[in-house]
Structures are given as structure tokens and as C-alpha cells.
Amino acid sequence: MFGKVLKVGAVLGISAAVLTGCASKSYVDEQDAKILEKLQTLEGKVNGLEKGDADIKAKLGDLEGKVSSMEQEHASMKSQIQENSSAIQNLSQRVDALEGKLDRISSNIERVMRKSLSK
């Protein structure tokens, strides 16, 4: 980018040199001053853009770090969910087994009570 600014300055300088043959020295000096002022303004803008670019890169680095951290948290949560799901399935199977046992015990109690009442 700065190279382009220098090229523009060189072209403007050459243009000023060509004008010296056709214009007075005071006019050329005035044009040189304007050109130098524009070059300084352009350099200031280039420096500002370079500084802004560095700020943007720093912010991008921070965001990448945050995204990486969030990905790790997500992976951790996913594994916890899988573990919890597995534990819930195991508990559900145990509850089903206990319900079956309770049904059998209840049937046995009813049978014993019927036998004792029938005597």
C-alpha cells in the first residue's frame, strides 16, 4: 500500500518537473506544496489503516480463542449428556426389573392370602 503512495508521489513529482518548463517557479512551488500535503495526508491514512489492521487481527485472535474455549465446553457437555443418558437408561431398566419383582411379590401375597382365607 505504501509502495502505491510512493508511485503516486513519483508521478506527481515528474508532472511537476514537466510543468516547470511551462509554468513559473512560484506556481510549481505551490503545486509541490499541495502535492506534499496530499502525500502526508495519504501517509497518515495508510498508517491509520495499518494500525486498524493490527487491532482487527488482535480482536480476531481473541475471538478465535473464545470459539476454541466454547468448542471444548461443548465437547465436555456432549460427553456429560451421553453419560447421563446412559445412566438414565440403566436406571430405567432397573426400575422395570423392580416393577416386575413387585408384581410377582404382590401375586404371591394374594395367593397366600387366598389360601389362608380358604382354610
XYZ file of N, CA and C in Angstrom:
357
model
N 0.830 -1.184 0.000
C 0.000 0.000 0.000
C 0.873 1.246 0.000
N 1.904 1.243 0.847
C 2.790 2.404 0.911
C 3.547 2.567 -0.408
N 3.827 1.432 -1.064
C 4.503 1.486 -2.356
C 3.674 2.242 -3.388
N 2.356 2.037 -3.339
C 1.470 2.743 -4.267
C 1.518 4.245 -4.009
N 1.582 4.602 -2.738
C 1.638 6.019 -2.382
C 2.922 6.636 -2.943
N 4.016 5.899 -2.826
C 5.284 6.410 -3.350
C 5.233 6.548 -4.873
N 4.583 5.588 -5.548
C 4.459 5.670 -7.002
C 3.659 6.904 -7.406
N 2.572 7.141 -6.655
C 1.754 8.320 -6.944
C 2.589 9.575 -6.741
N 3.378 9.593 -5.681
C 4.236 10.753 -5.418
C 5.248 10.963 -6.522
N 5.821 9.859 -7.028
C 6.802 9.960 -8.107
C 6.147 10.520 -9.368
N 4.949 10.023 -9.682
C 4.240 10.512 -10.871
C 3.930 11.996 -10.725
N 3.490 12.375 -9.536
C 3.180 13.783 -9.320
C 4.448 14.631 -9.384
N 5.554 14.080 -8.875
C 6.825 14.810 -8.947
C 7.280 15.010 -10.374
N 7.129 13.968 -11.175
C 7.506 14.074 -12.599
C 6.607 15.083 -13.299
N 5.324 15.030 -12.960
C 4.390 16.001 -13.557
C 4.809 17.425 -13.207
N 5.266 17.605 -11.976
C 5.703 18.943 -11.557
C 6.945 19.344 -12.328
N 7.831 18.382 -12.577
C 9.044 18.694 -13.330
C 8.704 19.095 -14.765
N 7.711 18.409 -15.351
C 7.284 18.744 -16.713
C 6.668 20.130 -16.735
N 5.915 20.457 -15.689
C 5.259 21.757 -15.622
C 6.259 22.907 -15.472
N 7.434 22.597 -14.941
C 8.405 23.678 -14.722
C 8.809 24.350 -16.014
N 8.764 23.592 -17.072
C 9.085 24.200 -18.368
C 7.986 25.113 -18.842
N 6.743 24.910 -18.380
C 5.598 25.670 -18.877
C 5.080 26.683 -17.860
N 5.498 26.561 -16.609
C 4.918 27.411 -15.573
C 6.027 28.141 -14.826
N 5.589 29.102 -14.055
C 6.550 29.874 -13.265
C 6.999 29.074 -12.052
N 8.113 29.463 -11.477
C 8.660 28.770 -10.317
C 7.715 28.840 -9.135
N 7.068 29.951 -8.912
C 6.158 30.076 -7.773
C 4.963 29.131 -7.932
N 4.463 28.977 -9.151
C 3.346 28.056 -9.403
C 3.775 26.618 -9.120
N 4.973 26.265 -9.580
C 5.486 24.915 -9.366
C 5.690 24.671 -7.877
N 6.244 25.657 -7.171
C 6.442 25.509 -5.723
C 5.103 25.328 -5.004
N 4.123 26.072 -5.446
C 2.774 25.957 -4.858
C 2.206 24.556 -5.089
N 2.380 24.059 -6.305
C 1.890 22.711 -6.623
C 2.657 21.650 -5.838
N 3.971 21.846 -5.707
C 4.768 20.910 -4.903
C 4.276 20.873 -3.459
N 3.962 22.028 -2.902
C 3.472 22.092 -1.518
C 2.147 21.347 -1.392
N 1.268 21.531 -2.368
C -0.018 20.831 -2.346
C 0.192 19.318 -2.455
N 1.119 18.935 -3.328
C 1.400 17.508 -3.514
C 1.966 16.914 -2.225
N 2.909 17.627 -1.611
C 3.490 17.148 -0.351
C 2.426 17.039 0.744
N 1.529 17.998 0.777
C 0.449 17.961 1.763
C -0.452 16.743 1.538
N -0.767 16.480 0.274
C -1.597 15.309 -0.045
C -0.872 14.015 0.290
N 0.439 13.972 0.012
C 1.223 12.783 0.347
C 1.241 12.536 1.860
N 1.394 13.617 2.618
C 1.396 13.472 4.076
C 0.032 12.989 4.577
N -1.008 13.506 3.977
C -2.357 13.063 4.347
C -2.533 11.584 4.029
N -2.068 11.187 2.843
C -2.163 9.775 2.452
C -1.342 8.882 3.384
N -0.153 9.330 3.751
C 0.674 8.554 4.677
C -0.033 8.392 6.020
N -0.671 9.464 6.478
C -1.424 9.378 7.736
C -2.556 8.368 7.637
N -3.251 8.378 6.516
C -4.338 7.416 6.317
C -3.813 5.988 6.259
N -2.683 5.793 5.569
C -2.081 4.459 5.476
C -1.679 3.978 6.867
N -1.059 4.843 7.634
C -0.659 4.465 8.999
C -1.874 4.118 9.852
N -2.938 4.897 9.692
C -4.170 4.603 10.429
C -4.752 3.260 10.039
N -4.733 2.961 8.738
C -5.249 1.670 8.271
C -4.399 0.515 8.780
N -3.075 0.704 8.786
C -2.198 -0.355 9.295
C -2.452 -0.602 10.776
N -2.664 0.471 11.530
C -2.959 0.330 12.963
C -4.306 -0.368 13.154
N -5.291 0.029 12.354
C -6.606 -0.612 12.425
C -6.522 -2.083 12.068
N -5.681 -2.402 11.099
C -5.486 -3.798 10.691
C -4.923 -4.612 11.846
N -3.960 -4.048 12.555
C -3.375 -4.750 13.702
C -4.425 -4.961 14.792
N -5.263 -3.951 15.024
C -6.332 -4.082 16.022
C -7.312 -5.177 15.630
N -7.667 -5.212 14.363
C -8.604 -6.238 13.878
C -8.003 -7.625 14.042
N -6.715 -7.761 13.708
C -6.061 -9.059 13.870
C -6.036 -9.488 15.329
N -5.792 -8.552 16.235
C -5.785 -8.875 17.667
C -7.175 -9.317 18.123
N -8.202 -8.608 17.666
C -9.572 -8.980 18.035
C -9.936 -10.346 17.475
N -9.507 -10.628 16.248
C -9.762 -11.942 15.652
C -9.090 -13.041 16.465
N -7.868 -12.776 16.924
C -7.173 -13.749 17.770
C -7.940 -14.016 19.049
N -8.472 -12.955 19.671
C -9.274 -13.119 20.889
C -10.528 -13.943 20.607
N -11.192 -13.632 19.489
C -12.411 -14.362 19.138
C -12.120 -15.831 18.851
N -11.010 -16.099 18.187
C -10.644 -17.489 17.918
C -10.412 -18.244 19.216
N -9.785 -17.589 20.187
C -9.578 -18.209 21.495
C -10.898 -18.509 22.182
N -11.833 -17.570 22.112
C -13.143 -17.773 22.732
C -13.894 -18.919 22.051
N -13.831 -18.964 20.725
C -14.506 -20.035 19.984
C -13.913 -21.391 20.360
N -12.599 -21.440 20.469
C -11.932 -22.690 20.845
C -12.378 -23.132 22.234
N -12.458 -22.172 23.144
C -12.912 -22.480 24.501
C -14.358 -22.994 24.492
N -15.193 -22.361 23.690
C -16.591 -22.789 23.606
C -16.700 -24.184 22.994
N -15.857 -24.490 22.018
C -15.864 -25.827 21.416
C -15.496 -26.878 22.453
N -14.521 -26.572 23.291
C -14.119 -27.516 24.335
C -15.251 -27.721 25.344
N -15.899 -26.620 25.724
C -17.028 -26.722 26.651
C -18.150 -27.555 26.035
N -18.407 -27.332 24.761
C -19.459 -28.075 24.062
C -19.145 -29.566 24.046
N -17.896 -29.899 23.761
C -17.499 -31.311 23.738
C -17.655 -31.932 25.128
N -17.296 -31.164 26.152
C -17.432 -31.655 27.522
C -18.907 -31.871 27.871
N -19.746 -30.918 27.501
C -21.178 -31.048 27.774
C -21.770 -32.230 27.020
N -21.326 -32.437 25.798
C -21.836 -33.544 24.983
C -21.503 -34.874 25.646
N -20.272 -35.018 26.140
C -19.903 -36.275 26.792
C -20.686 -36.462 28.086
N -20.926 -35.370 28.833
C -21.732 -35.470 30.055
C -23.164 -35.887 29.728
N -23.712 -35.354 28.663
C -25.074 -35.718 28.257
C -25.133 -37.200 27.900
N -24.120 -37.681 27.192
C -24.090 -39.099 26.822
C -23.993 -39.978 28.070
N -23.153 -39.563 29.017
C -23.025 -40.326 30.269
C -24.352 -40.338 31.026
N -24.995 -39.167 31.118
C -26.277 -39.077 31.820
C -27.345 -39.912 31.126
N -27.343 -39.897 29.818
C -28.311 -40.687 29.060
C -28.125 -42.166 29.342
N -26.889 -42.589 29.379
C -26.593 -43.994 29.683
C -27.039 -44.343 31.095
N -26.778 -43.454 32.042
C -27.186 -43.698 33.427
C -28.708 -43.757 33.546
N -29.404 -42.900 32.821
C -30.878 -42.902 32.846
C -31.415 -44.204 32.276
N -30.817 -44.687 31.196
C -31.257 -45.966 30.626
C -31.051 -47.103 31.624
N -29.916 -47.104 32.299
C -29.661 -48.140 33.315
C -30.684 -48.069 34.440
N -30.975 -46.863 34.920
C -31.971 -46.704 35.977
C -33.351 -47.146 35.504
N -33.686 -46.816 34.280
C -34.977 -47.213 33.732
C -35.093 -48.739 33.688
N -34.028 -49.413 33.277
C -34.033 -50.876 33.241
C -34.172 -51.447 34.651
N -33.490 -50.833 35.615
C -33.589 -51.314 37.000
C -34.998 -51.107 37.560
N -35.620 -49.964 37.230
C -36.992 -49.706 37.684
C -37.932 -50.738 37.079
N -37.761 -51.032 35.791
C -38.595 -52.046 35.145
C -38.426 -53.403 35.833
N -37.187 -53.747 36.158
C -36.931 -55.023 36.840
C -37.584 -55.038 38.214
N -37.492 -53.923 38.944
C -38.121 -53.841 40.268
C -39.648 -53.912 40.173
N -40.221 -53.310 39.158
C -41.668 -53.386 38.965
C -42.096 -54.835 38.732
N -41.301 -55.557 37.948
C -41.599 -56.977 37.712
C -41.535 -57.773 39.009
N -40.532 -57.513 39.829
C -40.406 -58.209 41.115
C -41.579 -57.866 42.023
N -41.958 -56.590 42.062
C -43.094 -56.184 42.896
C -44.381 -56.855 42.432
N -44.563 -56.960 41.126
C -45.754 -57.641 40.606
C -45.769 -59.101 41.050
N -44.616 -59.779 40.977
C -44.549 -61.186 41.405
C -44.797 -61.315 42.901
N -44.214 -60.416 43.699
C -44.423 -60.471 45.154
C -45.886 -60.224 45.474
N -46.484 -59.251 44.789
C -47.905 -58.946 45.009
C -48.766 -60.160 44.659
N -48.449 -60.835 43.572
C -49.197 -62.044 43.184
C -49.034 -63.131 44.225
N -47.810 -63.304 44.719
C -47.560 -64.321 45.746
C -48.318 -64.010 47.023
N -48.367 -62.755 47.423
C -49.095 -62.361 48.644
C -50.578 -62.634 48.465
N -51.113 -62.280 47.298
C -52.534 -62.527 47.048
C -52.828 -64.025 47.098
N -51.961 -64.850 46.517
C -52.157 -66.295 46.525
C -52.121 -66.835 47.951
N -51.152 -66.354 48.745
C -51.051 -66.820 50.142
C -52.276 -66.387 50.920
N -52.744 -65.176 50.694
C -53.926 -64.685 51.427
C -55.173 -65.485 51.032
N -55.306 -65.843 49.763
C -56.444 -66.642 49.334
C -56.403 -68.034 49.976
N -55.194 -68.611 50.042
C -55.068 -69.933 50.658
C -55.419 -69.877 52.133
N -54.941 -68.838 52.821
C -55.208 -68.760 54.246
C -56.688 -68.453 54.513
N -57.343 -67.753 53.638
C -58.764 -67.448 53.822
C -59.636 -68.654 53.472
N -59.134 -69.475 52.563
C -59.929 -70.615 52.155
C -59.880 -71.711 53.224
N -58.981 -71.732 54.126
C -58.880 -72.758 55.164
C -59.811 -72.505 56.243
